[in-house]
Short mmCIF file of C-alpha atoms in Angstrom, two decimals:
data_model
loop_
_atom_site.label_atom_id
_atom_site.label_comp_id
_atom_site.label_asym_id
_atom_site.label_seq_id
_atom_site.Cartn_x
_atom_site.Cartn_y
_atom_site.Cartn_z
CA UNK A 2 6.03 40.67 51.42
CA UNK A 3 3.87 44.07 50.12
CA UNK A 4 1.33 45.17 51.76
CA UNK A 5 -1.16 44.52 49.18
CA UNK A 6 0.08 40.84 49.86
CA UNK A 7 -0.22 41.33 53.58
CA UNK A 8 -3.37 42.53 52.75
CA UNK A 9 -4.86 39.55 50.81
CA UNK A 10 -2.98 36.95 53.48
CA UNK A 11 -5.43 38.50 56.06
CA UNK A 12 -7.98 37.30 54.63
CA UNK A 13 -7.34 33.87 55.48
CA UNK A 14 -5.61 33.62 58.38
CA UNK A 15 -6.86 33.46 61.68
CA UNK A 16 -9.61 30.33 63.26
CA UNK A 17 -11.11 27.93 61.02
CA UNK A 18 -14.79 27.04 61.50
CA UNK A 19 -15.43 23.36 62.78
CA UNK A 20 -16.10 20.78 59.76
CA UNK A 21 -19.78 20.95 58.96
CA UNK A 22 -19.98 18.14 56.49
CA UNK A 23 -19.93 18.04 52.52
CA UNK A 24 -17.02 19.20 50.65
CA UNK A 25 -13.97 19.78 53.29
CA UNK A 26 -12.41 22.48 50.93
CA UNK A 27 -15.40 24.31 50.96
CA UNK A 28 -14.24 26.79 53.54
CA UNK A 29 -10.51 26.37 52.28
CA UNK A 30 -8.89 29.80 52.55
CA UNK A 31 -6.00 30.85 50.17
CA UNK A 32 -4.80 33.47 47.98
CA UNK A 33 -3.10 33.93 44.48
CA UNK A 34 0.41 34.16 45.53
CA UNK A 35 3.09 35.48 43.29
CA UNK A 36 5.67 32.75 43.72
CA UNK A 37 3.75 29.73 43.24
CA UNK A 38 4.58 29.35 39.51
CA UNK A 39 7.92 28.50 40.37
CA UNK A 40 9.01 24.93 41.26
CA UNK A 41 8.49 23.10 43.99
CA UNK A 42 12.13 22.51 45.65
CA UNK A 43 10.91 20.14 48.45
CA UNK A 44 8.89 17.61 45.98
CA UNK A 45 9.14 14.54 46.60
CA UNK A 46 9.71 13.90 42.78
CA UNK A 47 13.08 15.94 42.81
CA UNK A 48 14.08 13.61 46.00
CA UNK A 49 13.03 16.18 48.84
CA UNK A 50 12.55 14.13 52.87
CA UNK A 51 11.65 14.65 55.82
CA UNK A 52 14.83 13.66 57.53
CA UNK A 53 14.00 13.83 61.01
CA UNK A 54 11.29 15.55 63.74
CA UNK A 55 11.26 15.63 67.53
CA UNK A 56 7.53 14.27 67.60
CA UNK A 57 5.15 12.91 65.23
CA UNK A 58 2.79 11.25 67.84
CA UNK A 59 -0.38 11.79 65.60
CA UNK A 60 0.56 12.29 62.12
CA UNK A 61 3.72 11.30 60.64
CA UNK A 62 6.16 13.51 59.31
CA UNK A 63 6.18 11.99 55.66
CA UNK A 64 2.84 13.70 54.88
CA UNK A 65 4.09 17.12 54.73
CA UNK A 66 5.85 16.19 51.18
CA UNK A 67 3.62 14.49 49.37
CA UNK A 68 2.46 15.84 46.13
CA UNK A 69 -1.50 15.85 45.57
CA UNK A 70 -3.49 17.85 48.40
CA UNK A 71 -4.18 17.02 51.83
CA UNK A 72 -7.34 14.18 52.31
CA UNK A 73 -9.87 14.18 55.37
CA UNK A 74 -12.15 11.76 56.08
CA UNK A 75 -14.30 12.70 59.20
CA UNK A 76 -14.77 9.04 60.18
CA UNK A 77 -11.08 7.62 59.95
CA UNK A 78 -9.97 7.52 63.36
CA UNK A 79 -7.32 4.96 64.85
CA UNK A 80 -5.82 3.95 68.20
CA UNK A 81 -4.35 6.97 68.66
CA UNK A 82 -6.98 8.94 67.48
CA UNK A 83 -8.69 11.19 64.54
CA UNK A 84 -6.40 10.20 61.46
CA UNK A 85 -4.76 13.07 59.74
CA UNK A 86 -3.00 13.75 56.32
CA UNK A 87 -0.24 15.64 57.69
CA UNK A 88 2.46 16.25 60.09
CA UNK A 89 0.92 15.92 63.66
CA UNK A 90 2.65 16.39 67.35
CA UNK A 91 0.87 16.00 70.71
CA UNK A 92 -0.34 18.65 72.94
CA UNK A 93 2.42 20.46 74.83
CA UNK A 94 1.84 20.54 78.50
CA UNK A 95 3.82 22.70 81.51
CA UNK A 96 6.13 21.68 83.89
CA UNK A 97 3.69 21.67 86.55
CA UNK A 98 -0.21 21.93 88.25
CA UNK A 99 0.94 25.42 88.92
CA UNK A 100 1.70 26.18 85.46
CA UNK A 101 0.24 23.54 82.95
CA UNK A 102 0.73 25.64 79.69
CA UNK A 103 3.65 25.33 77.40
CA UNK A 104 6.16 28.25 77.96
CA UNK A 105 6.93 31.01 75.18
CA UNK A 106 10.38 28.75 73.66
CA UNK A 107 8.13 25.52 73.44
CA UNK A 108 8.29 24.71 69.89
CA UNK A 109 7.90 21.10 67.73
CA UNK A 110 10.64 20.91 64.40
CA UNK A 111 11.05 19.09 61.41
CA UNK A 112 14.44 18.69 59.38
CA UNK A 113 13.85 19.15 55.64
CA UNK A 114 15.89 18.05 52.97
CA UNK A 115 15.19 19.90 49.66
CA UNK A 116 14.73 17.64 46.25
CA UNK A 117 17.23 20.31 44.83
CA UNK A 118 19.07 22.89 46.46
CA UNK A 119 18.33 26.19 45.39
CA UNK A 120 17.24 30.25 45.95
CA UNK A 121 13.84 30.18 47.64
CA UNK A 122 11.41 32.85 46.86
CA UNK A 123 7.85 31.65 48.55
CA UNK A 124 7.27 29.23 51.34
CA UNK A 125 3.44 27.43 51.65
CA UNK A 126 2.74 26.45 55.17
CA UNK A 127 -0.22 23.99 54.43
CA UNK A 128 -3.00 23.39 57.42
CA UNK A 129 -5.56 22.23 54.74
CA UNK A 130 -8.29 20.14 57.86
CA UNK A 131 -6.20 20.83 60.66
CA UNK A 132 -9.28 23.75 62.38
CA UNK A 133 -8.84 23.56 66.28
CA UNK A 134 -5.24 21.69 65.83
CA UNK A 135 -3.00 23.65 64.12
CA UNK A 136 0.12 25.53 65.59
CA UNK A 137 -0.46 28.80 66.83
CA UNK A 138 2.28 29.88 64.92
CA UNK A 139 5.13 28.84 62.64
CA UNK A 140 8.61 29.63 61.43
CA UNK A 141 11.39 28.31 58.97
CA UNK A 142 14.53 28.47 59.00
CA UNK A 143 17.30 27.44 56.12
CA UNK A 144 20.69 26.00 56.12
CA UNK A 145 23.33 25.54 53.31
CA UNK A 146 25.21 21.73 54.17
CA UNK A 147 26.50 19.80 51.30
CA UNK A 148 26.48 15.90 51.33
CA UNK A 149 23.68 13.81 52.96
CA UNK A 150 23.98 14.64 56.65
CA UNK A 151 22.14 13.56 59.13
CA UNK A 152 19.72 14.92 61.28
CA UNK A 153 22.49 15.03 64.22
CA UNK A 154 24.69 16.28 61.62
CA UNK A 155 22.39 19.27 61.09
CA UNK A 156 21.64 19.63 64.59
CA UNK A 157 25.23 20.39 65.76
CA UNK A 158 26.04 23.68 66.76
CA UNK A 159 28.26 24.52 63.84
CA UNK A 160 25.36 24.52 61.37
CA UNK A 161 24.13 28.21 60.47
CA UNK A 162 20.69 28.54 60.31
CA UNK A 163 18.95 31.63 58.52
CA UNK A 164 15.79 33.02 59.50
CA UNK A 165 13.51 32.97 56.42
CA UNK A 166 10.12 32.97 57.68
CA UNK A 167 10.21 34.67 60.85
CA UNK A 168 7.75 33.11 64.10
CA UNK A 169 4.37 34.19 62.66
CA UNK A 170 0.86 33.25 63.53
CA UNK A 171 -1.03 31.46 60.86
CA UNK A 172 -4.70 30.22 60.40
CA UNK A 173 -6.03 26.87 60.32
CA UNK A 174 -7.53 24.96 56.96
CA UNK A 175 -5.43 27.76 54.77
CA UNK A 176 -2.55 28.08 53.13
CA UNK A 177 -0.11 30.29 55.05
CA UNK A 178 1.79 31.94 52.53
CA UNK A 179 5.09 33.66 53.34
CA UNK A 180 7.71 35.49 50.38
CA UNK A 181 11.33 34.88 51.33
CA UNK A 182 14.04 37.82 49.98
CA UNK A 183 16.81 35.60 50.95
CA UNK A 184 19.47 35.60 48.12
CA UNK A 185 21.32 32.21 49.41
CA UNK A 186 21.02 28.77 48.20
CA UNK A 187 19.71 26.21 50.68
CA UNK A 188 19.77 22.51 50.66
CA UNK A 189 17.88 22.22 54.17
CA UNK A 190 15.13 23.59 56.17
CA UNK A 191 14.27 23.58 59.47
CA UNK A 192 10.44 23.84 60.09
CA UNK A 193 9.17 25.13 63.44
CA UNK A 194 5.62 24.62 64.69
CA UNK A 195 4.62 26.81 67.98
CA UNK A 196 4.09 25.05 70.11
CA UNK A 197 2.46 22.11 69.01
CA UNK A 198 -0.37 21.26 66.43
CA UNK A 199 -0.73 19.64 62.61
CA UNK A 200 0.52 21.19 59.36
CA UNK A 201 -0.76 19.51 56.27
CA UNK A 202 1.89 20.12 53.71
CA UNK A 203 5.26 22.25 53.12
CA UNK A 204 5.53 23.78 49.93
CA UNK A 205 9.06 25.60 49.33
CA UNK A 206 9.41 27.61 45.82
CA UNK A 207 12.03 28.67 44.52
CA UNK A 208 15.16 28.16 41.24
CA UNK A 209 17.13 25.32 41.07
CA UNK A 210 20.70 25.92 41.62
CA UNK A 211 23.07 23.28 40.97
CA UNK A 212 26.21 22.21 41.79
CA UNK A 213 28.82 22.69 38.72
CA UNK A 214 31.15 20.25 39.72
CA UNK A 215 28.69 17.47 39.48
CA UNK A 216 27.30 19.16 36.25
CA UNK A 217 30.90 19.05 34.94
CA UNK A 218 31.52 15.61 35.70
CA UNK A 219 28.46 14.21 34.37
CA UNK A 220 29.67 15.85 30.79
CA UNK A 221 26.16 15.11 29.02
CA UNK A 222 23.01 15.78 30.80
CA UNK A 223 19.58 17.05 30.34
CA UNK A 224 20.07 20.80 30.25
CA UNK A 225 16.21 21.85 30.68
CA UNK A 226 15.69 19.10 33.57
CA UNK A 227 14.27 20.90 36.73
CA UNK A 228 16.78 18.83 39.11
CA UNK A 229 19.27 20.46 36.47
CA UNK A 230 18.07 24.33 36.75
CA UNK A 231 16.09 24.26 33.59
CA UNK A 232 12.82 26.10 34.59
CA UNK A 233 9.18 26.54 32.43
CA UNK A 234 8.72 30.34 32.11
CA UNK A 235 5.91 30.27 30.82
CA UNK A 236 3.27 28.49 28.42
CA UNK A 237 0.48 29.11 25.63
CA UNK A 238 -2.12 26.85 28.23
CA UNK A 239 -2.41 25.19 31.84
CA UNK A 240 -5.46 24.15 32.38
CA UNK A 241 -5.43 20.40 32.98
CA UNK A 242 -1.65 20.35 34.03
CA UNK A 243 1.32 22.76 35.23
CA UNK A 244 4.11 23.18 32.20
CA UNK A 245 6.83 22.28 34.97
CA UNK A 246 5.51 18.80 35.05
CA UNK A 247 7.04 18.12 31.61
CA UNK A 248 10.80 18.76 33.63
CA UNK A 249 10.66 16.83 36.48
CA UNK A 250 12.72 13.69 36.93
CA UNK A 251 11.93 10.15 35.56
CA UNK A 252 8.76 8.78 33.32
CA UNK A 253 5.24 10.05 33.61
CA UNK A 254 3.44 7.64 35.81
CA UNK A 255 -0.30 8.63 35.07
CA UNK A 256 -1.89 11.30 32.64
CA UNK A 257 -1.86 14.04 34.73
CA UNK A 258 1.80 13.64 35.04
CA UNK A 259 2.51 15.50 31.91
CA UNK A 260 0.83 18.75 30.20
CA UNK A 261 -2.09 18.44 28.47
CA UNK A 262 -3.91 21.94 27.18
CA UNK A 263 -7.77 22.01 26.60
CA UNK A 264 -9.15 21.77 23.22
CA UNK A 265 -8.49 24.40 20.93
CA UNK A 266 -11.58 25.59 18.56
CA UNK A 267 -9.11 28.03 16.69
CA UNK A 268 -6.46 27.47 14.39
CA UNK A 269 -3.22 28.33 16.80
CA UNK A 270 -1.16 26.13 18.59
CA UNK A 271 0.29 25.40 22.22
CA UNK A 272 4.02 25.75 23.30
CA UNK A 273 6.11 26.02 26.44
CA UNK A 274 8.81 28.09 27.22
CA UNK A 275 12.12 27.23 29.21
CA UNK A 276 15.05 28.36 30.07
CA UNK A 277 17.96 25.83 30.01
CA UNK A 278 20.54 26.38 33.43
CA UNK A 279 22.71 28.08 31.45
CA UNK A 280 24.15 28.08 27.94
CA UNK A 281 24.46 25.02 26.42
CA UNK A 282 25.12 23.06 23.26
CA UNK A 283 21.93 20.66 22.80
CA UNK A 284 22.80 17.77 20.70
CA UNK A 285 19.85 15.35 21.28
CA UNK A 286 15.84 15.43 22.12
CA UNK A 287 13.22 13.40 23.53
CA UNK A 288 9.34 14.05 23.26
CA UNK A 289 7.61 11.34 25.72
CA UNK A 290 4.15 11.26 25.02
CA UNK A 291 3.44 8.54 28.37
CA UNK A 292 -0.07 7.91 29.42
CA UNK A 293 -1.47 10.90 26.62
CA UNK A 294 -3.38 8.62 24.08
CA UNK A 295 -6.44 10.12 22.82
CA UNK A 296 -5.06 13.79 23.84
CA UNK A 297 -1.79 13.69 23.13
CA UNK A 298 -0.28 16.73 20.74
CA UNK A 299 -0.35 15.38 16.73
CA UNK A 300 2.75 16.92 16.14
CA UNK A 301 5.62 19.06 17.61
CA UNK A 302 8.52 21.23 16.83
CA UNK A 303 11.33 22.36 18.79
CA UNK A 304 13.54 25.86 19.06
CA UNK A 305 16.46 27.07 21.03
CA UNK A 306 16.95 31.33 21.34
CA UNK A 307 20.42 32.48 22.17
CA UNK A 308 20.43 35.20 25.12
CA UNK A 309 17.10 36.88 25.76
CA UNK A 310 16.69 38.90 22.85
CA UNK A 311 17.90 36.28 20.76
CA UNK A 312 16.02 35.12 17.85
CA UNK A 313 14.28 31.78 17.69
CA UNK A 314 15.40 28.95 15.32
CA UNK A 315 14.26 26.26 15.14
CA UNK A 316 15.96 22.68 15.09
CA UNK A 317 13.50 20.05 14.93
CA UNK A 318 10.98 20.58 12.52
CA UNK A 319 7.41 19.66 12.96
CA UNK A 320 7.07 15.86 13.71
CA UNK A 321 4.80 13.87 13.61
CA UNK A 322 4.23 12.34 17.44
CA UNK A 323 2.46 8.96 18.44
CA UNK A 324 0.22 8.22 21.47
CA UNK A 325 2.06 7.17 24.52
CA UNK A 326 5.13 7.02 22.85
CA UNK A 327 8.70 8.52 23.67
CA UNK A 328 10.28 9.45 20.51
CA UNK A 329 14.12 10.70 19.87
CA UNK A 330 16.06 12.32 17.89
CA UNK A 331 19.43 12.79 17.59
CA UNK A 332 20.73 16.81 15.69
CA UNK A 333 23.28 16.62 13.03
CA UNK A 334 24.97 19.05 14.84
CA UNK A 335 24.56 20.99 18.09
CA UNK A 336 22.07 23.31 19.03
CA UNK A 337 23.98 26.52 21.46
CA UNK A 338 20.86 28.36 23.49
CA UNK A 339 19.92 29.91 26.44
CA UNK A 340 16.19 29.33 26.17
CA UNK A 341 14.31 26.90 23.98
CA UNK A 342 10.82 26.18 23.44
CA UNK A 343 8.54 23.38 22.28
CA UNK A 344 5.32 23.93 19.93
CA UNK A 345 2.53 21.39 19.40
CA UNK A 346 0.14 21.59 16.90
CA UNK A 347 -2.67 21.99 17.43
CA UNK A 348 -3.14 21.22 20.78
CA UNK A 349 -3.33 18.17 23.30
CA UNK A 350 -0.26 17.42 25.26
CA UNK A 351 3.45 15.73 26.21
CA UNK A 352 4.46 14.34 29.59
CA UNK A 353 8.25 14.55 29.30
CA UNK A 354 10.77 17.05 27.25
CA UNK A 355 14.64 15.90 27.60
CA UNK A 356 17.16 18.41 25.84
CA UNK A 357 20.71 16.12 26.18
CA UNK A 358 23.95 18.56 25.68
CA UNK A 359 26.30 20.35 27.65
CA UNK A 360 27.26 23.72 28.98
CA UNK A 361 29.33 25.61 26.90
CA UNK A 362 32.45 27.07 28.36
CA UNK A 363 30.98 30.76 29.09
CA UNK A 364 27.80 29.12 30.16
CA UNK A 365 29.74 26.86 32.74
CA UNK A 366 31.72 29.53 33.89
CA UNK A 367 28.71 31.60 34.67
CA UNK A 368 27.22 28.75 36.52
CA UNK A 369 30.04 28.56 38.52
CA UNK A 370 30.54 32.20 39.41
CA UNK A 371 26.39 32.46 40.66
CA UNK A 372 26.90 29.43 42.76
CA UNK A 373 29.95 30.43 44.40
CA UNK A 374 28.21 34.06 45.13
CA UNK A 375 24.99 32.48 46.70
CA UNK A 376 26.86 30.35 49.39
CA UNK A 377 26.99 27.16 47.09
#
């Protein structure tokens, strides 16, 4: 991490004040970090769990996935206590009267099993309500195990762990923000709390690598799917909803599942940009339009570039698009890119974009040589 990051972490870390009633973000601290545009690699969505933790006395370990932002309500407390929306162990004590405080190596853990496997660039350590119980400090650690193995699986001494966020302190009711330079792909993490306390949510971004093999076997797929490695570089408008949302697996479930742009009061246009995992032959398209009825876009148009200095071309046309609707279309013949982007005029929105094709032989064989040089 830069300084100038270091810098603008400070800001937030350190003792939260208690809750003083009214809004409980209002004294949220947090900071524009660079990596947060990327996708979220331990979203529940993309199949991400919580696959095991030594103690979760308070607050179960599920919370630390789930999507939308941590809730508090200051009068929800239960048998065991205040209620929290997060991952919450008990209080460590000592061995004895003579020395009741935890010792240095006292730490809580979580196994984490990424929704896709991938390079990580940014980790989020979330303590969004927890103020006089979160850890004193945290760390994470990453592993690269193929399969589905289990928690003693990825517990036995064989497993190599890497250090990606070393044991740092981090403040309460902020998000802890951490950049990771590791160039390895990871399929698991191993979060450490020290030595006790709540974390709200874990946020892990990063790019999508996947495994060829199953690519390969699959034959046709959806070559712009996050799960896939497509990624959103970049679009005209976010304001009601992230681009990425229009990638992630299965049907929009509610409006702000998909990516809707505000008004326009010009006479441009909106578009997304993505870059497919690799070069590939496109040979059919879906537009879903789910849940977007009086803002969905009127009509769109779709374009594949070739390298990154490719020109665009475009090969579907502006079409006419209907209100919570998925429409397809099938190409009369197949569309080779590296990139491709959709347009929709003028503005509004789509929930789901699904490019069907294949990797072409050099793209494959590129895929293949990156995941073989990151550990894959």
């Amino acid at each position: 991490m830069t300084a100038q990051q270091n810098s603008q972490l400070a800001s937030f870390t350190g003792d939260a004040n208690p809750y003083g009633g009214g809004d409980p973000y209002a004294d949220y601290r947090t900071a524009d970090l660079p990596f947060t545009h990327l996708a979220n690699l331990a979203d529940r969505r993309l199949g991400a769990g919580v696959v095991a933790a030594n103690d979760e006395f308070f607050a179960q370990r599920e919370n630390l996935l789930v999507p939308e932002p941590a809730e508090f309500d200051p009068e929800h407390f239960g048998h065991k206590g205040k209620v929290m929306d997060g991952w919450e162990t008990r209080r460590r004590r000592g061995a004895s009267a003579e020395h009741p405080w935890p010792t240095e190596d006292d730490h809580d853990w979580a196994l984490v099993r990424l929704g896709a496997p991938g390079v990580i660039r940014g980790i989020v350590v979330d303590t969004a309500h927890f103020r006089g119980n979160y850890p004193q400090a945290v760390s994470v650690e990453g592993a690269n195990v193929e399969g589905s193995p289990s928690a003693e699986e990825l517990l036995a001494a064989d497993v190599k762990w890497t250090t990606l966020v070393p044991r740092t302190a981090v403040g309460g009711h902020a998000a802890n923000g951490f950049a990771v330079s590791a160039e390895q792909r990871f399929t698991h993490l191993r979060l450490k709390q020290h030595p006790d306390g709540g974390i709200a949510r874990l946020r892990v971004y990063g790019e999508v690598l996947p495994d060829p093999a199953w690519l390969t076997a699959l034959g046709t797929f959806d070559v712009v799917a996050l799960e896939n490695g497509g990624q959103a570089e970049d679009a005209s408008n976010l304001f009601y909803s992230p681009a990425t949302n229009t990638i992630q697996p299965g049907r929009s479930r509610k409006m702000d599942d998909g990516w809707e742009t505000r008004r326009r009061r010009d006479q441009g246009n909106d578009w997304i940009r993505y870059r497919l995992v690799d070069r590939s032959q496109i040979r059919a398209i879906e537009i879903d339009t789910a849940y977007l009825k009086g803002n969905s876009a009127g009509w769109a148009s779709v374009s594949v570039r070739d390298g990154d200095s490719g020109e665009w071309r475009e090969i579907l046309p502006r079409t006419r698009l209907q209100p919570d609707t998925n429409h397809r279309f099938v190409l009369r013949e197949a569309a080779v890119g590296t990139h491709a982007r959709v347009d929709i005029f003028p503005d509004g929105g789509i929930s789901r974009l699904r490019l069907f094709g294949s990797l072409t032989e050099d793209g494959a064989a590129h895929l293949a040589a990156r995941h073989q040089e990151l550990g894959g």
